[in-house]
């Protein structure tokens, strides 16, 4: 008995040390030991043998992951066996490897899935119960395996399974704004994880774990480098490095993509021009494509930021975006590659409302792009604000595949110290009705192609990943990587469900933990809108680095880089009139939507100042004046963060020491900065409103001069 | 029985998973479970209770570390108790807290230690055996605790202990060449670990583990920022961040230091000058010192790189180094702070041999620096080469404390992919005889003050630490951080002993592992000398980034930045004549040493080309011509790396999968690059020697043109 007791003690110690040192590196693939003995034993009874079918790298990866996960969760070492005649084999492999007595039972399900989809089904084999994870491809099987593991991670019953899933979107990519010097534009989690110097030979364990994490949520592509591109990535030494990464990622179903600097033919090709009509340029890109595909046969394609914020593009040669995109698409098409051409354009020579320029530029080109071109459109027409109305291009180009671009990294949302659950934001955009084909024409339907029968579909997320041990600088923000992946797989998922499963996988299944923390996560996005940019305010962040409030900034060379351009506060009121009496931006929406926005009475208050210049004493729906309402919203945002802090503080029993302390500290910083936002913005806008703060709004902690004096010369990501 | 078996299995699984996922983060503080049951049980018998004395933060830290370490190694959870009347209490605390019946038994030992020293002694208390770890200060106790844990980590008997240790050097610092934007000059392990943006509020777990690691080897100071300094570090927002770090480090006995940009009074103080004789400048630094000490009462002091490689300094105002250093020293002295003034100077206006300039400039100032100034001198007169003769300043300034500056990061040694065990290099310098006070006047005696009764002493190591999960980019290079700390504590230690204990703590006590790996570690430094710069060659690395061979580089603006300046290869021969017929650099050494170097027959062959321009057909001691000998040395270096690779490949049974694979990959890269060095250098020098490669030297893998064409635009650390 003594021996047994000491073993138990030993075990507890190991668990403790493990608990103590949880640095967050394992993301949502924690595979925590299931403490509920009944449940654990039930699972053990239902998983007796692992029976992989086939021996591809992908199947090996799936087996490894199952072993790792089951070992962790059930405390049981699983070897592999042939299918036994006993009950509860866990059989996993693609359709071609299934015995006929199995595949015949799955015929219906196979009809429902696409090439990346999977089936998890409890079946009987010679009268004995079995679990089968299968798909048309090995990658589908891997997705099924991760789904199966998630069932255990979330303590879900596996008694009687019939799960049939397929991704609704084809191209599901992360965009890394990572530079070759390992800085990350708008990165707040340390340096780039791509250690270019040591590639191609040194394969960092991170690359493997990055692939595992992405495969577990169905991400199937990664654009390795910054959209503000350096042409050197297309030179042979770097292509060798890219190839090495592609080989790590291939078994996980992840294709590599690169950004193309449009002037690359000049910079690394020695040509005099990059004119897309020039025969030498065309040939240069064709040769480059052949060179790339020779190294990386499943190379995904190119992402291009052209004629935007100083990047070169076809317009340098009096050509247009179609000319540029199609020239590259031609070079890639015979290899199966695609071009993702960004619609994020606005010009210093165009004095019209910046919010209108992408639509004006691109919509006329509808139907002119080649079949292997996706136009990549940000969720809103300005730039990844805490809240934006959906981009008017969605629904407006029925003959052009539009790829959604969400930002996972928090350029405008306080950086990585602000625990904001972004799937709530993504969901809001995806579920918004464009009315382009009548009611119900929600953005998600344009993105998944169902609205206009588009076959090529895509969703991109600008990565928040860096060299920080916990990947995202803040464990809570791992949920945004996770949630982006889930929504790219299925844009109709609810953010609540995503939060629920992420919490269970990442931390604990204890209801006393999951319920309150889910609540603060779901409230967090509205909180940041409230303490930064309530009522449709936008782009009032401090300049350049976008850290902290800077509504007073007015001295930048391009007018649309200045916060004052966006809020237009004056003695009369505040907000950007984008109606027919203003910039006419509302005209870019379907009439139903345009009418709603145009009319100050029907315009949702959350978007009020995006579309209207509103008097300070305008009466809001709750009876408050705009000024009082704004001040109260700023206060509400601060209060919401206070609730987040207080709620987290009670969670110590459920979370390991390290992650508990880290998140606690970060929430405290968020509270401090929410207060800073409230005080700085209200003091600044008060100069125009000339009204006192209403009851319930706390007195500012410092003077406006103090807030205006703050400088952040080394803010990250800039 | 089933239950017990399953628990055991569970345990094994946990250990396996833990083993599988060893990412190297824990450094040499692995605290691996001691598998030898007899030994483990012996330790358990000999450690029954933990009895901390006192409740300072430092004692709490010591207790935590003991609990962590003993839990890991013995699988036993240790609570704390009062001293029981039973045997084998582990009593730890400072002298003032010791009961008289204990302290009386340690009187002799207390007489032998200094304030940072410690005593570990087995004593009898009321007839019962006890282990006492004590010291004059709590920091001493902490050092003793780490030493005690090391005994277990290295499987050493703790039966009858009498260990009395004191550090021989007072100031034992790491120098971080870390910039405020988180880039690290000459850093090859990712970004800076200092997350300035999130300080002071966010305390990264790394800061705590950094402090633990340093305390465990006796490092008691850290210079947080780059010697190429940015004055902003001295502004209030940054000082708040520095303060936060100082509070993390204080319980671990680590003081923070900063680098001072000499022109700070202009850049952040608004003054017109930084002239050290200017009253406003003097006052500005005094006020700045007061401001710093108000925040950080135990602030260590300032490190200054002045009038060197473009940094401003007193010479900008026609003052000298003494003027500059003493002005700063005056500002700090009342607070107990010190100035570390770097002697790494060479001027573009000075055409004499760069190797001579620091000596020429500084030695005349001997005795003129204030008491709280240390002159910080690199180990050699050029710049951290794979091998340099010791710096002639050592021993030559009897009235000035000279602080040794070693480089831990591998600026000139292939970056972090080359597994070089640097304590071998440090040891070589420290044990070299300067003959300044007759035979036996070794460098270590100047550094620890014993040669000339210097009271202020110091050793600095330029850190190889970065944001990579394993801290140093390569687990094998953790040994250099470790070894530097050990030598700063005791500069007379042998590198072999250091390698031995580091291997046992970091990996395993298995003799079949320790012996062969120690062997390759000890050979690794000679290997890098052989494949990069045999026979005293130096500074023939490619330009700027110093990565890879670049002996052909000759186009840089300053002559002494060009490799050709250093090797002076021509048709006649190769090498830098620094004798009386050359640059006269040998005259800066004591006559015994100068004579030895001057005479080509007595000059050690390892330094031959450092001091002599030698004909290609000069006969070496082994009978080979210089050309053949050089070629054979290059080959020998490659062969030595091949041995390293082969030896490591057999170590799979002793090392967890992740670290095994990582080190294996890195050694393969090192082999590839050693070959590159051999081929590029021999092909280049062959143009001058016009001789064939001797038998035994492999044919070059590529052409000289190919090697010369290689470019590394984003080499790290540049």
mmCIF file of N, CA and C in Angstrom, chain A residues 669-703:
data_model
loop_
_atom_site.group_PDB
_atom_site.id
_atom_site.type_symbol
_atom_site.label_atom_id
_atom_site.label_comp_id
_atom_site.label_asym_id
_atom_site.label_seq_id
_atom_site.Cartn_x
_atom_site.Cartn_y
_atom_site.Cartn_z
ATOM 1 N N UNK A 669 -3.838 45.302 -17.172
ATOM 2 C CA UNK A 669 -3.318 46.287 -18.127
ATOM 3 C C UNK A 669 -4.461 46.784 -19.016
ATOM 4 N N UNK A 670 -5.295 45.866 -19.440
ATOM 5 C CA UNK A 670 -6.420 46.248 -20.297
ATOM 6 C C UNK A 670 -7.333 47.247 -19.569
ATOM 7 N N UNK A 671 -7.552 47.004 -18.298
ATOM 8 C CA UNK A 671 -8.389 47.917 -17.522
ATOM 9 C C UNK A 671 -7.772 49.313 -17.480
ATOM 10 N N UNK A 672 -6.478 49.355 -17.223
ATOM 11 C CA UNK A 672 -5.747 50.623 -17.169
ATOM 12 C C UNK A 672 -5.869 51.352 -18.513
ATOM 13 N N UNK A 673 -5.745 50.588 -19.581
ATOM 14 C CA UNK A 673 -5.751 51.212 -20.908
ATOM 15 C C UNK A 673 -7.166 51.571 -21.363
ATOM 16 N N UNK A 674 -8.139 50.817 -20.914
ATOM 17 C CA UNK A 674 -9.534 51.190 -21.205
ATOM 18 C C UNK A 674 -9.826 52.529 -20.552
ATOM 19 N N UNK A 675 -9.337 52.707 -19.340
ATOM 20 C CA UNK A 675 -9.507 53.967 -18.621
ATOM 21 C C UNK A 675 -8.819 55.116 -19.362
ATOM 22 N N UNK A 676 -7.626 54.823 -19.843
ATOM 23 C CA UNK A 676 -6.848 55.791 -20.618
ATOM 24 C C UNK A 676 -7.644 56.206 -21.876
ATOM 25 N N UNK A 677 -8.189 55.248 -22.577
ATOM 26 C CA UNK A 677 -9.000 55.529 -23.753
ATOM 27 C C UNK A 677 -10.199 56.411 -23.403
ATOM 28 N N UNK A 678 -10.911 56.015 -22.360
ATOM 29 C CA UNK A 678 -12.090 56.782 -21.938
ATOM 30 C C UNK A 678 -11.715 58.221 -21.616
ATOM 31 N N UNK A 679 -10.705 58.372 -20.786
ATOM 32 C CA UNK A 679 -10.340 59.708 -20.328
ATOM 33 C C UNK A 679 -9.828 60.578 -21.472
ATOM 34 N N UNK A 680 -8.930 60.004 -22.280
ATOM 35 C CA UNK A 680 -8.324 60.800 -23.353
ATOM 36 C C UNK A 680 -9.380 61.214 -24.373
ATOM 37 N N UNK A 681 -10.237 60.292 -24.760
ATOM 38 C CA UNK A 681 -11.231 60.603 -25.789
ATOM 39 C C UNK A 681 -12.267 61.586 -25.271
ATOM 40 N N UNK A 682 -12.745 61.373 -24.043
ATOM 41 C CA UNK A 682 -13.774 62.268 -23.527
ATOM 42 C C UNK A 682 -13.216 63.669 -23.301
ATOM 43 N N UNK A 683 -12.001 63.755 -22.783
ATOM 44 C CA UNK A 683 -11.408 65.088 -22.586
ATOM 45 C C UNK A 683 -11.217 65.794 -23.927
ATOM 46 N N UNK A 684 -10.821 65.025 -24.916
ATOM 47 C CA UNK A 684 -10.602 65.633 -26.230
ATOM 48 C C UNK A 684 -11.926 66.071 -26.854
ATOM 49 N N UNK A 685 -12.888 65.183 -26.889
ATOM 50 C CA UNK A 685 -14.160 65.526 -27.535
ATOM 51 C C UNK A 685 -14.933 66.587 -26.747
ATOM 52 N N UNK A 686 -14.674 66.625 -25.442
ATOM 53 C CA UNK A 686 -15.353 67.619 -24.601
ATOM 54 C C UNK A 686 -15.005 69.044 -25.032
ATOM 55 N N UNK A 687 -13.831 69.201 -25.624
ATOM 56 C CA UNK A 687 -13.467 70.534 -26.131
ATOM 57 C C UNK A 687 -14.464 71.020 -27.171
ATOM 58 N N UNK A 688 -15.065 70.067 -27.876
ATOM 59 C CA UNK A 688 -16.032 70.439 -28.914
ATOM 60 C C UNK A 688 -17.454 70.475 -28.346
ATOM 61 N N UNK A 689 -17.780 69.471 -27.570
ATOM 62 C CA UNK A 689 -19.163 69.398 -27.062
ATOM 63 C C UNK A 689 -19.410 70.480 -26.011
ATOM 64 N N UNK A 690 -18.334 70.828 -25.290
ATOM 65 C CA UNK A 690 -18.425 71.822 -24.210
ATOM 66 C C UNK A 690 -19.507 71.461 -23.202
ATOM 67 N N UNK A 691 -19.658 70.167 -22.965
ATOM 68 C CA UNK A 691 -20.666 69.717 -22.011
ATOM 69 C C UNK A 691 -19.985 68.939 -20.883
ATOM 70 N N UNK A 692 -20.617 68.951 -19.727
ATOM 71 C CA UNK A 692 -20.025 68.199 -18.601
ATOM 72 C C UNK A 692 -20.232 66.693 -18.783
ATOM 73 N N UNK A 693 -19.417 65.930 -18.084
ATOM 74 C CA UNK A 693 -19.594 64.476 -18.098
ATOM 75 C C UNK A 693 -20.862 64.137 -17.320
ATOM 76 N N UNK A 694 -21.675 63.253 -17.845
ATOM 77 C CA UNK A 694 -22.916 62.906 -17.133
ATOM 78 C C UNK A 694 -22.624 62.084 -15.882
ATOM 79 N N UNK A 695 -23.606 61.998 -15.051
ATOM 80 C CA UNK A 695 -23.540 61.191 -13.847
ATOM 81 C C UNK A 695 -23.219 59.736 -14.242
ATOM 82 N N UNK A 696 -22.363 59.135 -13.462
ATOM 83 C CA UNK A 696 -22.028 57.731 -13.759
ATOM 84 C C UNK A 696 -20.716 57.592 -14.513
ATOM 85 N N UNK A 697 -20.205 58.701 -15.001
ATOM 86 C CA UNK A 697 -18.914 58.640 -15.706
ATOM 87 C C UNK A 697 -17.835 59.156 -14.769
ATOM 88 N N UNK A 698 -16.832 58.356 -14.597
ATOM 89 C CA UNK A 698 -15.774 58.716 -13.647
ATOM 90 C C UNK A 698 -14.964 59.908 -14.131
ATOM 91 N N UNK A 699 -14.464 60.643 -13.177
ATOM 92 C CA UNK A 699 -13.616 61.802 -13.455
ATOM 93 C C UNK A 699 -12.326 61.327 -14.129
ATOM 94 N N UNK A 700 -11.847 62.060 -15.137
ATOM 95 C CA UNK A 700 -10.586 61.656 -15.775
ATOM 96 C C UNK A 700 -9.442 61.600 -14.771
ATOM 97 N N UNK A 701 -8.550 60.652 -15.003
ATOM 98 C CA UNK A 701 -7.440 60.435 -14.074
ATOM 99 C C UNK A 701 -6.272 61.381 -14.333
ATOM 100 N N UNK A 702 -6.205 61.931 -15.555
ATOM 101 C CA UNK A 702 -5.103 62.843 -15.925
ATOM 102 C C UNK A 702 -5.663 63.917 -16.845
ATOM 103 N N UNK A 703 -4.811 64.870 -17.203
ATOM 104 C CA UNK A 703 -5.254 65.939 -18.110
ATOM 105 C C UNK A 703 -5.093 65.518 -19.573
#
